[in-house]
Short mmCIF file of C-alpha atoms and ligand atoms in Angstrom, two decimals:
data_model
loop_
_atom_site.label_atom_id
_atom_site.label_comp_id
_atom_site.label_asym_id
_atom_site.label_seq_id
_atom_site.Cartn_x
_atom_site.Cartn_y
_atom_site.Cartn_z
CA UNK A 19 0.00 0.00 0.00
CA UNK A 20 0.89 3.43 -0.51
CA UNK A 21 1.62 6.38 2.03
CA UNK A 22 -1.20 8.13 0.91
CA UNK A 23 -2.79 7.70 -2.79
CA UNK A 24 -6.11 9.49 -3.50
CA UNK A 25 -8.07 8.11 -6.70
CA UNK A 26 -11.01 9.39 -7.88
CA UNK A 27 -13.24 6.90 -10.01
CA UNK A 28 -16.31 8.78 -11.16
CA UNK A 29 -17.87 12.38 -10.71
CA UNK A 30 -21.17 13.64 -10.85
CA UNK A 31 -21.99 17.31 -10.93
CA UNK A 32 -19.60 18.45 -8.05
CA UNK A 33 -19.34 15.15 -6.23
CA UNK A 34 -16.83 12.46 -6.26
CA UNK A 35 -16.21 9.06 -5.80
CA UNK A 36 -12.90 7.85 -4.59
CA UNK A 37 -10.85 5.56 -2.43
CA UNK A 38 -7.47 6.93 -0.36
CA UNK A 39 -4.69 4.29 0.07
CA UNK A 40 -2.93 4.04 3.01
CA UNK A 41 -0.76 1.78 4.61
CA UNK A 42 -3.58 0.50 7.34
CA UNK A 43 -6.27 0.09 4.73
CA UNK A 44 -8.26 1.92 1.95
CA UNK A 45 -10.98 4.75 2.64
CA UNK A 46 -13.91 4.37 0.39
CA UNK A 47 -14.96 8.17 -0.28
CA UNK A 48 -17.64 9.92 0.76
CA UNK A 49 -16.35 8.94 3.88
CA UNK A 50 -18.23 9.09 7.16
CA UNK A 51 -15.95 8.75 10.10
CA UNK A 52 -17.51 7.83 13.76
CA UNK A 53 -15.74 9.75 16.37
CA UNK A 54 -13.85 7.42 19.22
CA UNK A 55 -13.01 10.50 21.26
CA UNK A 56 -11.51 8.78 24.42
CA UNK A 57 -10.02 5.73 22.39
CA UNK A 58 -13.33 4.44 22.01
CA UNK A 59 -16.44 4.89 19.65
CA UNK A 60 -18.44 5.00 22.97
CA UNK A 61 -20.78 2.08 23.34
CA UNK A 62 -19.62 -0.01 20.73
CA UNK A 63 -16.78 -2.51 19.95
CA UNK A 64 -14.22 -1.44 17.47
CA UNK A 65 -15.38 -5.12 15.31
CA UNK A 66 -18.74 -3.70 15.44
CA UNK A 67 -17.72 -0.36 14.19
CA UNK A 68 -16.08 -1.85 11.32
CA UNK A 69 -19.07 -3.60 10.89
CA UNK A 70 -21.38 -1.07 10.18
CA UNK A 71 -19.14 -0.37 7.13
CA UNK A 72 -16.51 2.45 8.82
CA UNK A 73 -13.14 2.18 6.90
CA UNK A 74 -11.57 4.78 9.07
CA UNK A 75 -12.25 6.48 12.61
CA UNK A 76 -11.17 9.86 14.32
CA UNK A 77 -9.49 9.92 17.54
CA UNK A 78 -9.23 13.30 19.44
CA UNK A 79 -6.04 15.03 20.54
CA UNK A 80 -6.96 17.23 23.11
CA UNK A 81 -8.84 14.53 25.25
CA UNK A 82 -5.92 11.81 24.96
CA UNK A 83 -3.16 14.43 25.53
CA UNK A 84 -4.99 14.34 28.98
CA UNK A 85 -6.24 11.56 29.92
CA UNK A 86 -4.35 8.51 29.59
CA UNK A 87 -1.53 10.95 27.37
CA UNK A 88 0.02 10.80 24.20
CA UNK A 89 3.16 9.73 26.24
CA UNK A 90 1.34 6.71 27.95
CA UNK A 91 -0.62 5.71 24.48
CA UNK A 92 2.36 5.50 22.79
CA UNK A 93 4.37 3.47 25.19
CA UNK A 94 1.73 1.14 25.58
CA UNK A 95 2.21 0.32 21.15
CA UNK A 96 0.34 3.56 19.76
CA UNK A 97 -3.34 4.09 19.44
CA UNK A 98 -4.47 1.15 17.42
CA UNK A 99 -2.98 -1.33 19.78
CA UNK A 100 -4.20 0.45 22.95
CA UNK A 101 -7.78 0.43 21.61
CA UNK A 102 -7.70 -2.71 19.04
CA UNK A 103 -8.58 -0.85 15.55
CA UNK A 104 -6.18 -1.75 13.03
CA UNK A 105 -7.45 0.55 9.96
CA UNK A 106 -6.96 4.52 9.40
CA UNK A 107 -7.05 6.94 12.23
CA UNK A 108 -7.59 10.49 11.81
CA UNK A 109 -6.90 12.56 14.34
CA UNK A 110 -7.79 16.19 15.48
CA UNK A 111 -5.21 18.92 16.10
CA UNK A 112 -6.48 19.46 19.48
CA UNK A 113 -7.30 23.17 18.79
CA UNK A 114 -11.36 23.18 18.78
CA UNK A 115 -11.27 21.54 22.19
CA UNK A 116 -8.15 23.51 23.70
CA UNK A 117 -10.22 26.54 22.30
CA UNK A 118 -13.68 25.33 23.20
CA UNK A 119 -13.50 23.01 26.28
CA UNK A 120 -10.74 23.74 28.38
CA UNK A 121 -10.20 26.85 30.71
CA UNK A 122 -8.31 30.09 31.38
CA UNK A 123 -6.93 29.83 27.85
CA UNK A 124 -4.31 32.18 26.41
CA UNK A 125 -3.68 33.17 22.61
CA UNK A 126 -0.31 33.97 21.45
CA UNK A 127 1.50 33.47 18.63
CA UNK A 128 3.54 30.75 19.93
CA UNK A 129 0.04 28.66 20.41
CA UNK A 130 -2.40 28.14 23.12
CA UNK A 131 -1.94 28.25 26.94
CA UNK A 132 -4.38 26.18 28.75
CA UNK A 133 -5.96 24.80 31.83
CA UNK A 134 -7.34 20.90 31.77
CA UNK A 135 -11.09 20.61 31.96
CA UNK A 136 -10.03 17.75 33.89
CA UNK A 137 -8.35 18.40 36.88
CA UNK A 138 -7.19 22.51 36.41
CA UNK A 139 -3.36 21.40 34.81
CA UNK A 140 -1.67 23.64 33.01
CA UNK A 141 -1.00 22.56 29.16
CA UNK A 142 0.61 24.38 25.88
CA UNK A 143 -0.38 23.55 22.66
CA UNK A 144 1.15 24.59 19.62
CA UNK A 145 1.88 23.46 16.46
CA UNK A 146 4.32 21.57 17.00
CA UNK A 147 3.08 20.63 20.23
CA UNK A 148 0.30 19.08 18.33
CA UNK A 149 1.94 17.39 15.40
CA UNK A 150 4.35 15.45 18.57
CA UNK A 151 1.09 14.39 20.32
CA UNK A 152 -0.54 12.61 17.14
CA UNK A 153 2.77 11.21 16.03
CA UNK A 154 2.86 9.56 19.53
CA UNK A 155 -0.59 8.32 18.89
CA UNK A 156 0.47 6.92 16.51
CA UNK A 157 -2.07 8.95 14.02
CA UNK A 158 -2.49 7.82 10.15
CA UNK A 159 -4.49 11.12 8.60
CA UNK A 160 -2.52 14.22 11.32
CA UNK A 161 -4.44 17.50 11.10
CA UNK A 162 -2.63 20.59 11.38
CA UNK A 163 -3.02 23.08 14.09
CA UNK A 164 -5.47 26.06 13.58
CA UNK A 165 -6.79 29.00 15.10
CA UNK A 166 -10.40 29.34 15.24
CA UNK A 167 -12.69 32.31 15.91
CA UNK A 168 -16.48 32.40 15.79
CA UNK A 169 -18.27 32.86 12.48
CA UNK A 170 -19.89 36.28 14.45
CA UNK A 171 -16.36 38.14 14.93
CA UNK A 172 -15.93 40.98 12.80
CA UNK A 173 -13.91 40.51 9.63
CA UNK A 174 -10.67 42.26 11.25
CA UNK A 175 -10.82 39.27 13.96
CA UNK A 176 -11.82 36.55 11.23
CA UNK A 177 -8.50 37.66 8.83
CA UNK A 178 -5.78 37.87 11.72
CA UNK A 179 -7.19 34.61 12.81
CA UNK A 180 -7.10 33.27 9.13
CA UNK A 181 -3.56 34.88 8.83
CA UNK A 182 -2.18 32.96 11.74
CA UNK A 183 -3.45 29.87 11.09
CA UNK A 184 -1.82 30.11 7.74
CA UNK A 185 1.91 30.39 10.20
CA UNK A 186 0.76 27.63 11.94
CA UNK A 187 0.17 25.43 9.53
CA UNK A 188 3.44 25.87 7.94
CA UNK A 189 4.77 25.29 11.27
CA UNK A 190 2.41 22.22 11.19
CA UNK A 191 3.97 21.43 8.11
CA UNK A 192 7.68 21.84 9.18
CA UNK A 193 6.68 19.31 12.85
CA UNK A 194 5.01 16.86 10.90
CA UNK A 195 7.94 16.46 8.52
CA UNK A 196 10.38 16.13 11.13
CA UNK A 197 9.25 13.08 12.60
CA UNK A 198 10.88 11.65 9.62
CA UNK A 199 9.55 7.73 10.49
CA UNK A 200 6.04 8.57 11.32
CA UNK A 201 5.56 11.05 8.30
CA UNK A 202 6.95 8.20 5.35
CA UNK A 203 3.75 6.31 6.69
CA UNK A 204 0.93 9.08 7.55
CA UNK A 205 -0.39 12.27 6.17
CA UNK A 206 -0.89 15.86 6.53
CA UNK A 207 -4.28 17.42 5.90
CA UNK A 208 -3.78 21.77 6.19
CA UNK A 209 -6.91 23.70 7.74
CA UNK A 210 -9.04 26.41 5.09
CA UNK A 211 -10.24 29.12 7.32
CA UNK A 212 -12.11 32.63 6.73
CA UNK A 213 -15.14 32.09 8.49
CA UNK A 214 -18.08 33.02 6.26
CA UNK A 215 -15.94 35.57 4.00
CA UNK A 216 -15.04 33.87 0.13
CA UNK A 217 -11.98 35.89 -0.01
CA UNK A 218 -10.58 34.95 3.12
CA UNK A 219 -11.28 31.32 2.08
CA UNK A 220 -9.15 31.91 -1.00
CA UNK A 221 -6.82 34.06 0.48
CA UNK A 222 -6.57 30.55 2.78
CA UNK A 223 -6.82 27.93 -0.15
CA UNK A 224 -4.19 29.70 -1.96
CA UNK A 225 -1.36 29.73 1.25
CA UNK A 226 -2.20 26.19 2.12
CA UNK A 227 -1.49 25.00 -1.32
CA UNK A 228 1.51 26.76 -1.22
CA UNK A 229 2.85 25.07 1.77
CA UNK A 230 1.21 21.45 0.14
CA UNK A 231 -0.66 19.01 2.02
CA UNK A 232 -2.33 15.82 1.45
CA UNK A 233 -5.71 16.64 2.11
CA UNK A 234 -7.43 19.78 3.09
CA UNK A 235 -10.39 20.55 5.15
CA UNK A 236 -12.90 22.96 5.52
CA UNK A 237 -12.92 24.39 8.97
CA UNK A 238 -14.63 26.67 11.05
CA UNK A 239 -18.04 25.54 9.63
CA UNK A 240 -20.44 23.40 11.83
CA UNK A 241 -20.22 26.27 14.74
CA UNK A 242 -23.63 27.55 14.54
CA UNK A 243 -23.76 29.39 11.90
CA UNK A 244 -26.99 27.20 10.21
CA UNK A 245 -26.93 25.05 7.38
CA UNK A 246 -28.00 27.93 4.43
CA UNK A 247 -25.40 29.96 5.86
CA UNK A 248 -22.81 26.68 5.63
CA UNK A 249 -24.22 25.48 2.18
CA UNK A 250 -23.66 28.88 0.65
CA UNK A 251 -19.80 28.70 1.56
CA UNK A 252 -19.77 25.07 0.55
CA UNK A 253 -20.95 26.43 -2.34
CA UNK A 254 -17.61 28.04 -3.46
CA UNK A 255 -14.85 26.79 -0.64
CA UNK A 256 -14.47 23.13 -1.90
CA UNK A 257 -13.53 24.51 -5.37
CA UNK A 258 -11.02 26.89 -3.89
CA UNK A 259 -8.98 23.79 -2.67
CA UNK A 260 -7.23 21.83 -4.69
CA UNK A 261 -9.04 19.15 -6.28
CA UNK A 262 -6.32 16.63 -6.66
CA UNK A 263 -6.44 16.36 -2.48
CA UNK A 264 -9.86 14.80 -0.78
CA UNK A 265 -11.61 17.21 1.06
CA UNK A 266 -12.85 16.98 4.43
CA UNK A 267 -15.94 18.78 6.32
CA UNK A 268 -15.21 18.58 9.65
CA UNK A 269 -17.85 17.89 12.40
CA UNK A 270 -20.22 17.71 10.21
CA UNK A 271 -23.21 16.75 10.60
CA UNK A 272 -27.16 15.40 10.31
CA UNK A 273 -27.85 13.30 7.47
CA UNK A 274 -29.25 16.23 5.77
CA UNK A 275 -26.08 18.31 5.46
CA UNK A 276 -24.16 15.45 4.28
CA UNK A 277 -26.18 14.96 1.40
CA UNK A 278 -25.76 18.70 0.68
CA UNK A 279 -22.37 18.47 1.08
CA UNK A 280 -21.43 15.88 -0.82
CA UNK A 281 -23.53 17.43 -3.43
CA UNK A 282 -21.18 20.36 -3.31
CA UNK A 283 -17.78 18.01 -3.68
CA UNK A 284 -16.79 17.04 -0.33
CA UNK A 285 -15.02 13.16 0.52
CA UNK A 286 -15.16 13.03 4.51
CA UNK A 287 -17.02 14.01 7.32
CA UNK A 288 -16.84 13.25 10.79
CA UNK A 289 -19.72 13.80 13.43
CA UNK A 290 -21.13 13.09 17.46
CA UNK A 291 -24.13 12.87 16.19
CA UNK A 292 -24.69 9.10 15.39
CA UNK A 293 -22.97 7.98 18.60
CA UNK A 294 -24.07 10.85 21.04
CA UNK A 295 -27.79 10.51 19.88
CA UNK A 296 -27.59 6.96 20.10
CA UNK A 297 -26.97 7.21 24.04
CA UNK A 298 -29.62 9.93 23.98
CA UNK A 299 -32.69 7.88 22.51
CA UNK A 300 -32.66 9.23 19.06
CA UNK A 301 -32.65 6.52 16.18
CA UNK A 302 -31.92 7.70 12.42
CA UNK A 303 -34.11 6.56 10.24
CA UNK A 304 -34.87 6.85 6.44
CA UNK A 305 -38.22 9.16 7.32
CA UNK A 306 -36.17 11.34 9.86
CA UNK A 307 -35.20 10.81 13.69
CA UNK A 308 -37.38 9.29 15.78
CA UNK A 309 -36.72 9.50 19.82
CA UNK A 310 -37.43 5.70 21.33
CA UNK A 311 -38.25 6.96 24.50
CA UNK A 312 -41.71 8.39 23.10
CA UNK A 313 -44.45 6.66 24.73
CA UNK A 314 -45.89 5.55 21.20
CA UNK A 315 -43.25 2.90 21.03
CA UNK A 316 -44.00 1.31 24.13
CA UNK A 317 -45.24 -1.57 22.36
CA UNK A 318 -44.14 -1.05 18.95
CA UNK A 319 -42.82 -4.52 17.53
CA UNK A 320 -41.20 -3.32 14.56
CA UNK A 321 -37.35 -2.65 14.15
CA UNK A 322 -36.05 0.61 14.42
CA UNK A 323 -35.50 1.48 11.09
CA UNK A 324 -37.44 -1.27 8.70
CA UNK A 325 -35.03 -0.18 5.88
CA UNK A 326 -32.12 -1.17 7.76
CA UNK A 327 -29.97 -4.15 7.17
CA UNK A 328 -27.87 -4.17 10.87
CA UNK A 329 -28.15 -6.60 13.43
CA UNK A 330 -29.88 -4.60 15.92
CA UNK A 331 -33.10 -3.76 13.80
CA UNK A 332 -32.61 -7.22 12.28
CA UNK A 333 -32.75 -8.74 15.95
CA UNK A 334 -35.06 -6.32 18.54
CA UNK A 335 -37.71 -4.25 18.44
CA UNK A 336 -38.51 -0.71 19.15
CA UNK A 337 -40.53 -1.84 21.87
CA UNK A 338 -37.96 -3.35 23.49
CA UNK A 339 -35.09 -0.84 23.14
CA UNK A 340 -38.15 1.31 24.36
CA UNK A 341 -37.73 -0.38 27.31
CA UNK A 342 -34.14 -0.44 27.75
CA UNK A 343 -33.38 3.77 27.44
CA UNK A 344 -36.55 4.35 29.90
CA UNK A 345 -35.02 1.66 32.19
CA UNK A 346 -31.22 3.37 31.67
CA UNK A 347 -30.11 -0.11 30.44
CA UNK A 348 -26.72 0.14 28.97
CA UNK A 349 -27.59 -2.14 26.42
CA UNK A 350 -29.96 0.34 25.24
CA UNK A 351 -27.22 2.99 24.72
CA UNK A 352 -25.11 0.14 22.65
CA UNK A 353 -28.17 -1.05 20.68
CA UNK A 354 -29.25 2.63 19.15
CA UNK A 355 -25.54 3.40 18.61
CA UNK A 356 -25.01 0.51 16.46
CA UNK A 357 -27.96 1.11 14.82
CA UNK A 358 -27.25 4.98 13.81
CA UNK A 359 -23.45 3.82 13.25
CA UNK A 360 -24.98 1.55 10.70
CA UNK A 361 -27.66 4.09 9.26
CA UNK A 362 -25.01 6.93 8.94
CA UNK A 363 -22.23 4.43 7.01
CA UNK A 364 -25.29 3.25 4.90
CA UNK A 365 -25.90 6.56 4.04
CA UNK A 366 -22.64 6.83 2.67
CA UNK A 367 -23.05 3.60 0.63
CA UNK A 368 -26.03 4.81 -0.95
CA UNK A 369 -24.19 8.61 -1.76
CA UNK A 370 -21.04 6.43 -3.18
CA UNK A 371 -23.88 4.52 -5.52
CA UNK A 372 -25.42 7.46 -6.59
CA UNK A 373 -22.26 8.98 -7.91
CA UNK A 374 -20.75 6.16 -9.78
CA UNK A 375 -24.41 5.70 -11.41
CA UNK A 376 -24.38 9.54 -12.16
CA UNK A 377 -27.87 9.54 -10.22
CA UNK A 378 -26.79 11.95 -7.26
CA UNK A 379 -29.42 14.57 -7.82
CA UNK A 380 -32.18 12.25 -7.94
CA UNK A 381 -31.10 9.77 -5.17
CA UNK A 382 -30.24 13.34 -2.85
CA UNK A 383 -33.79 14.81 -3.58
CA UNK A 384 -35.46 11.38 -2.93
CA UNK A 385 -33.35 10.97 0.59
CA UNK A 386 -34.42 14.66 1.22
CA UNK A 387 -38.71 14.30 0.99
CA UNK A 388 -38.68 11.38 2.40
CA UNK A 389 -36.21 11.99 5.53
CA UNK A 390 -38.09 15.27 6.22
CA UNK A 391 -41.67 13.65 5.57
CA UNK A 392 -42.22 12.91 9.57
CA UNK A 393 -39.99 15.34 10.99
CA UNK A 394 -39.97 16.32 14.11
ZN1 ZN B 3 -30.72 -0.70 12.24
#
């Protein structure tokens, strides 16, 4: 296998088909990745996960860096040892959470100063900070480190931000490539920022192709901003990027703005959603989410989904994982994450159909009146 080989097969309009080589396995594209934040998809087995049809899963930085460390992961034979996944790992930079969840943070051009949401330690993360902590996790797909401002700060704010993101990932760059043994195996996806501004975003396309990556990503969407807000940049950021490189939304998102997304030429996404809902009581299904712990289910003998092919729908009813979330039964919590692990990567099945049979349009307007037929 390759380091890292992107092919694309077929088109249609905007959208692509592909598969990325790497030396842990191929990534069928569009690619929906579940999110094992603590070294874990939470509730389900990694066998399970590959399963449901997941070629590759993202790991995040920030929460391993503190709890059980980069340092202790990597001792212990890396990341896909520790938690028993042997495909692709992506993993974040550490900069949404550093920036989001921890405390008494401090910006400087050097990188972020920070305390542990944990237990009140005091942490730096930088660029190169970052790119040490994923080599030592042993990371296959290493994101670079960002700066990230919300999509309401003036234009002033959004560019300096946009600016020095641009430094860091060429520091990114310059980190990554000096852990010469870990970089001749993984790769280095670069960060487009600029908020909600199209010059910014090819003020950003432009630097990061410069510096060359192998991948890029569309950040500092997926922060509230609403999805006509983040279609209408979708609508010109993709093409900004080089379309040689996959291109990844990141925490994104409902069924919905997938569809939408790929539409508009994106390969990857990664979302909470599937797993966090699952533990929450809400099922995917093809007519829109449905939350198990309504009363109407209570004796409800058909599957979850009656379009799905996994083992859980194939095995119990709604009545019975009814049951199970009212009573807090764990199983509950592993049942309806299967399930939605299952419904999301069947989703991407479908999408990867649709574009090698140059039906997109029609499959995406299909999914969309029937998914929003009983919503809500
Ligand atoms: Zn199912």
């Amino acid at each position: 296998m390759p380091r890292f080989q992107f092919t694309i097969h077929a088109t249609d309009g905007k959208a692509r088909r592909g598969t990325i080589a790497m030396q842990r396995g191929e990534i069928r594209t569009p690619a929906f990745m579940p999110v094992g934040t603590a070294a874990t998809v939470k509730a389900v087995k990694p066998q399970d996960v590959r399963a449901s049809g997941a070629d590759i899963l993202l790991g995040n930085t920030y929460h391993l860096m503190l709890r059980p460390t980069a340092e202790r992961v990597h001792k212990l034979g890396g990341l896909h040892k520790f938690m028993g996944w042997d495909r692709p790992i992506l993993t974040d930079s550490g900069g949404y959470q550093v920036m989001s969840l921890s405390e008494l943070t401090k910006r400087s051009e050097e990188g972020v100063a920070f305390a542990s949401h944990l237990d009140g330690s005091r942490h730096m993360m930088s660029p190169e900070r970052s790119m040490e902590i994923q080599r030592l996790l042993g990371s296959d797909i290493v994101m670079a480190f960002d700066e990230l401002v919300p999509t309401t700060s003036t234009r002033e704010v959004q560019a300096k931000a946009m600016e020095r993101s641009m430094r860091w990932a060429k520091r990114s760059r310059a980190g990554f490539d000096s852990g010469e043994e870990h970089a001749a195996r993984a790769a280095l996806f670069g960060i487009q920022q600029g908020a909600l501004d199209e010059g910014l975003r090819k003020a950003s396309a432009d630097a990061l192709k410069d510096i060359g990556f192998d991948g890029y990503a569309v950040g500092g969407l997926a922060v509230g901003e609403g999805q006509e807000a983040m279609f209408g940049v979708l609508d010109y950021a993709p093409g900004q990027l080089d379309e040689t490189k996959p291109r990844y939304l990141m925490g994104v998102g409902k069924p919905d703005d997938i569809v939408g997304a790929v539409e508009r030429g994106i390969d990857m996404f990664d979302c909470v959603l599937p797993t966090r809902s699952g533990r929450t009581g809400q099922a995917f299904t093809r007519h829109g989410p449905i939350n198990i712990r309504n009363a109407r289910f209570a004796e409800d003998q058909g599957p979850l989904d009656p379009a799905c092919a996994c083992p859980v729908c194939g095995t119990w009813s709604r009545a019975y994982i009814h049951h199970l979330v009212r009573a807090g039964e764990i199983l509950g919590a592993m049942l309806m994450t299967e399930h939605n692990l299952w419904f999301y990567q069947a989703l991407m099945a479908d999408l990867r159909a649709a574009i090698e049979e140059q039906r997109l349009t029609a499959f995406a307007n299909d999914f969309r009146a029937k998914y929003q037929a009983t919503k809500g």
